[in-house]
Amino acid sequence: MIRPFAPGFRIPTDLLLKAYASGVFPMAESETDPEVFWVRPEIRGIIPLNAFHIPKSLTKKLRHNPFDVRFDTDFEAVIDACAEKRDDRPSTWINGPIREAYVQLHYMGHCHSVEAWREGRLVGGLYGVSLGRVFFGESMFSKEVDASKVCLVALVERLRQQGYQLLDTQFTTEHLKRFGAIDVPRAEYETMLAEALVGTVTFTPNAGR
């Protein structure tokens, strides 16, 4: 952890992007905590894009196209859903300053959402930061079984299509390991990060063309 911001302080977007470029990201103790602290893990989670694995049960479900998968149609609804309390998570690390900063990054073209919709309802999704050829996954949610998993598959397809080199998950979980997530030491991660920050790709197909 690195020093927190003072209460009421807004996170400058240029500082936030510089933090990501150096392997650091912000968190809060809870949604009501006015402070933000910086995290630089000794062990970092990534999903190698060339070794992404889709579990068999999910492969079967994907054949039926269970959700309408969309990109960036309601970013604010996605981050709000990621911040909602759940039975297994009574609090969240997404507070006001973090929400505000990532919404700003979204409108700047540096933050994106993948969304699962069914019958006009947002039932799952994820969001993350795009910088260079790196996508930094931030958070995901599901209100229906497998909704966030379907979004993760769609994300990896998009990243491969657009020429991304690195998918950062911050940490690994048993859930992410099923998709091929691995742990890498900080020094190795920062070497990978530096290489993937060289060059530019766009998350949205045909953007700027």
Short mmCIF file of C-alpha atoms in Angstrom, two decimals:
data_model
loop_
_atom_site.label_atom_id
_atom_site.label_comp_id
_atom_site.label_asym_id
_atom_site.label_seq_id
_atom_site.Cartn_x
_atom_site.Cartn_y
_atom_site.Cartn_z
CA MET A 1 0.00 0.00 0.00
CA ILE A 2 1.02 3.59 -0.69
CA ARG A 3 -0.35 6.74 0.94
CA PRO A 4 -4.12 7.40 0.81
CA PHE A 5 -5.71 10.51 -0.60
CA ALA A 6 -7.17 13.02 1.81
CA PRO A 7 -10.93 12.83 2.42
CA GLY A 8 -12.92 14.40 -0.37
CA PHE A 9 -9.99 14.30 -2.76
CA ARG A 10 -10.70 13.47 -6.38
CA ILE A 11 -8.41 11.07 -8.22
CA PRO A 12 -6.86 12.91 -11.21
CA THR A 13 -7.25 10.79 -14.32
CA ASP A 14 -3.70 11.50 -15.50
CA LEU A 15 -2.34 10.28 -12.16
CA LEU A 16 -4.56 7.20 -12.36
CA LEU A 17 -3.24 6.27 -15.81
CA LYS A 18 0.36 6.81 -14.67
CA ALA A 19 -0.31 4.53 -11.71
CA TYR A 20 -1.55 1.74 -13.98
CA ALA A 21 1.47 2.19 -16.23
CA SER A 22 3.71 1.60 -13.20
CA GLY A 23 1.82 -1.45 -11.92
CA VAL A 24 -0.21 0.30 -9.23
CA PHE A 25 -3.98 0.53 -8.78
CA PRO A 26 -6.33 2.17 -6.23
CA MET A 27 -8.74 0.62 -3.74
CA ALA A 28 -10.82 1.78 -0.79
CA GLU A 29 -11.54 0.04 2.49
CA SER A 30 -15.30 0.34 1.84
CA GLU A 31 -17.81 2.27 -0.23
CA THR A 32 -18.20 4.82 2.60
CA ASP A 33 -14.47 5.32 3.15
CA PRO A 34 -13.50 8.75 1.75
CA GLU A 35 -9.87 7.68 1.37
CA VAL A 36 -8.18 5.79 -1.43
CA PHE A 37 -4.98 3.78 -1.09
CA TRP A 38 -2.65 2.45 -3.78
CA VAL A 39 -1.82 -1.24 -4.18
CA ARG A 40 1.28 -2.76 -5.78
CA PRO A 41 1.07 -6.52 -5.20
CA GLU A 42 4.16 -8.69 -4.77
CA ILE A 43 2.34 -11.36 -6.80
CA ARG A 44 0.17 -10.31 -9.73
CA GLY A 45 -2.63 -12.18 -11.45
CA ILE A 46 -2.85 -12.35 -15.23
CA ILE A 47 -4.68 -14.43 -17.82
CA PRO A 48 -2.34 -15.25 -20.73
CA LEU A 49 -4.44 -14.51 -23.81
CA ASN A 50 -2.87 -17.40 -25.73
CA ALA A 51 -3.71 -19.85 -22.94
CA PHE A 52 -7.26 -18.78 -22.11
CA HIS A 53 -9.39 -21.80 -21.22
CA ILE A 54 -13.19 -22.07 -21.39
CA PRO A 55 -14.62 -24.76 -19.06
CA LYS A 56 -16.62 -27.46 -20.86
CA SER A 57 -19.86 -26.63 -19.06
CA LEU A 58 -19.61 -23.01 -20.17
CA THR A 59 -18.75 -24.02 -23.74
CA LYS A 60 -22.05 -25.90 -23.93
CA LYS A 61 -23.94 -22.90 -22.59
CA LEU A 62 -22.30 -20.51 -25.05
CA ARG A 63 -23.69 -22.53 -27.97
CA HIS A 64 -27.17 -21.40 -26.96
CA ASN A 65 -26.26 -17.67 -26.84
CA PRO A 66 -27.90 -17.21 -23.44
CA PHE A 67 -27.30 -13.46 -23.26
CA ASP A 68 -27.17 -10.42 -25.50
CA VAL A 69 -23.54 -9.37 -25.02
CA ARG A 70 -22.83 -5.68 -25.52
CA PHE A 71 -19.85 -3.36 -25.07
CA ASP A 72 -19.90 0.10 -23.47
CA THR A 73 -23.66 0.62 -23.71
CA ASP A 74 -24.15 1.39 -19.99
CA PHE A 75 -20.80 1.67 -18.27
CA GLU A 76 -22.15 3.46 -15.20
CA ALA A 77 -24.73 0.73 -14.57
CA VAL A 78 -21.96 -1.87 -14.71
CA ILE A 79 -19.70 -0.15 -12.19
CA ASP A 80 -22.70 0.47 -9.91
CA ALA A 81 -23.67 -3.20 -10.07
CA CYS A 82 -20.08 -4.22 -9.31
CA ALA A 83 -20.23 -2.02 -6.21
CA GLU A 84 -23.49 -3.47 -4.87
CA LYS A 85 -23.42 -5.38 -1.59
CA ARG A 86 -24.04 -9.12 -1.71
CA ASP A 87 -24.62 -11.83 0.87
CA ASP A 88 -21.03 -13.03 0.43
CA ARG A 89 -19.64 -9.49 0.29
CA PRO A 90 -21.14 -7.02 2.76
CA SER A 91 -18.91 -4.19 1.56
CA THR A 92 -17.00 -3.10 -1.54
CA TRP A 93 -13.73 -1.37 -2.40
CA ILE A 94 -15.47 0.92 -4.94
CA ASN A 95 -16.11 4.26 -3.23
CA GLY A 96 -17.22 7.63 -4.59
CA PRO A 97 -13.80 8.91 -5.77
CA ILE A 98 -13.05 5.61 -7.51
CA ARG A 99 -16.43 5.52 -9.26
CA GLU A 100 -16.05 9.12 -10.42
CA ALA A 101 -12.51 8.57 -11.75
CA TYR A 102 -13.38 5.44 -13.72
CA VAL A 103 -16.46 7.04 -15.24
CA GLN A 104 -14.21 9.88 -16.39
CA LEU A 105 -11.76 7.35 -17.84
CA HIS A 106 -14.65 5.73 -19.69
CA TYR A 107 -15.59 8.98 -21.38
CA MET A 108 -11.92 9.49 -22.23
CA GLY A 109 -11.85 6.09 -23.96
CA HIS A 110 -9.65 4.39 -21.36
CA CYS A 111 -12.24 2.36 -19.48
CA HIS A 112 -14.68 -0.14 -20.96
CA SER A 113 -17.51 -2.45 -19.99
CA VAL A 114 -18.67 -5.82 -21.27
CA GLU A 115 -22.33 -6.42 -20.52
CA ALA A 116 -24.73 -9.38 -20.48
CA TRP A 117 -28.34 -8.43 -21.14
CA ARG A 118 -31.49 -10.54 -21.10
CA GLU A 119 -34.93 -9.21 -22.04
CA GLY A 120 -33.77 -5.63 -21.62
CA ARG A 121 -32.17 -6.20 -18.20
CA LEU A 122 -28.49 -5.91 -17.35
CA VAL A 123 -27.79 -9.25 -15.66
CA GLY A 124 -24.00 -9.40 -15.64
CA GLY A 125 -20.88 -7.59 -16.67
CA LEU A 126 -17.34 -6.49 -16.06
CA TYR A 127 -15.21 -3.39 -16.58
CA GLY A 128 -11.57 -2.47 -16.81
CA VAL A 129 -8.93 -0.01 -17.94
CA SER A 130 -7.30 -0.01 -21.37
CA LEU A 131 -3.81 1.41 -21.79
CA GLY A 132 -1.35 0.63 -24.56
CA ARG A 133 -1.88 -3.05 -25.36
CA VAL A 134 -2.94 -3.89 -21.80
CA PHE A 135 -6.41 -4.43 -20.38
CA PHE A 136 -6.59 -4.17 -16.58
CA GLY A 137 -9.65 -6.05 -15.37
CA GLU A 138 -11.24 -4.33 -12.39
CA SER A 139 -14.45 -6.01 -11.28
CA MET A 140 -17.33 -8.18 -12.45
CA PHE A 141 -20.84 -9.11 -11.31
CA SER A 142 -23.58 -11.63 -12.08
CA LYS A 143 -27.29 -11.50 -11.42
CA GLU A 144 -27.87 -14.67 -13.43
CA VAL A 145 -25.81 -17.85 -13.53
CA ASP A 146 -22.72 -17.59 -15.74
CA ALA A 147 -23.45 -14.02 -16.89
CA SER A 148 -20.05 -12.64 -15.86
CA LYS A 149 -18.31 -15.73 -17.26
CA VAL A 150 -19.89 -15.13 -20.65
CA CYS A 151 -18.67 -11.53 -20.45
CA LEU A 152 -15.14 -12.70 -19.67
CA VAL A 153 -15.16 -14.94 -22.76
CA ALA A 154 -16.40 -12.00 -24.86
CA LEU A 155 -13.70 -9.77 -23.38
CA VAL A 156 -10.91 -12.18 -24.31
CA GLU A 157 -12.29 -12.55 -27.83
CA ARG A 158 -12.31 -8.75 -28.19
CA LEU A 159 -8.78 -8.39 -26.80
CA ARG A 160 -7.42 -11.01 -29.17
CA GLN A 161 -9.26 -9.44 -32.10
CA GLN A 162 -7.87 -5.99 -31.36
CA GLY A 163 -4.27 -7.03 -30.74
CA TYR A 164 -3.93 -6.71 -26.95
CA GLN A 165 -0.95 -8.43 -25.37
CA LEU A 166 -1.73 -8.56 -21.64
CA LEU A 167 -4.85 -9.17 -19.55
CA ASP A 168 -4.23 -8.14 -15.94
CA THR A 169 -6.56 -9.55 -13.26
CA GLN A 170 -4.73 -7.95 -10.30
CA PHE A 171 -5.12 -11.12 -8.21
CA THR A 172 -6.04 -14.71 -8.97
CA THR A 173 -9.05 -16.56 -7.58
CA GLU A 174 -10.17 -20.16 -7.96
CA HIS A 175 -12.84 -18.84 -10.33
CA LEU A 176 -10.28 -17.13 -12.58
CA LYS A 177 -7.88 -20.07 -12.44
CA ARG A 178 -10.52 -22.14 -14.22
CA PHE A 179 -10.00 -19.79 -17.18
CA GLY A 180 -6.22 -20.01 -17.11
CA ALA A 181 -5.28 -17.24 -14.67
CA ILE A 182 -1.78 -17.52 -13.21
CA ASP A 183 0.33 -15.73 -10.61
CA VAL A 184 3.52 -13.94 -11.63
CA PRO A 185 6.10 -12.21 -9.38
CA ARG A 186 6.09 -8.42 -9.40
CA ALA A 187 9.37 -8.04 -11.30
CA GLU A 188 8.23 -10.43 -14.04
CA TYR A 189 4.86 -8.71 -14.26
CA GLU A 190 6.40 -5.26 -14.55
CA THR A 191 8.62 -6.47 -17.41
CA MET A 192 5.55 -7.85 -19.20
CA LEU A 193 3.69 -4.62 -18.49
CA ALA A 194 6.44 -2.41 -19.92
CA GLU A 195 6.52 -4.47 -23.12
CA ALA A 196 2.73 -4.40 -23.51
CA LEU A 197 2.52 -0.65 -22.98
CA VAL A 198 4.54 -0.10 -26.16
CA GLY A 199 2.21 0.58 -29.04
CA THR A 200 -1.49 1.39 -29.13
CA VAL A 201 -4.61 -0.62 -29.87
CA THR A 202 -8.27 0.31 -29.65
CA PHE A 203 -10.84 -1.62 -27.65
CA THR A 204 -13.63 -0.73 -30.07
CA PRO A 205 -13.33 -2.20 -33.58
CA ASN A 206 -12.84 0.41 -36.31
CA ALA A 207 -12.52 3.22 -33.75
CA GLY A 208 -10.72 6.17 -35.26
CA ARG A 209 -10.54 4.57 -38.71
#
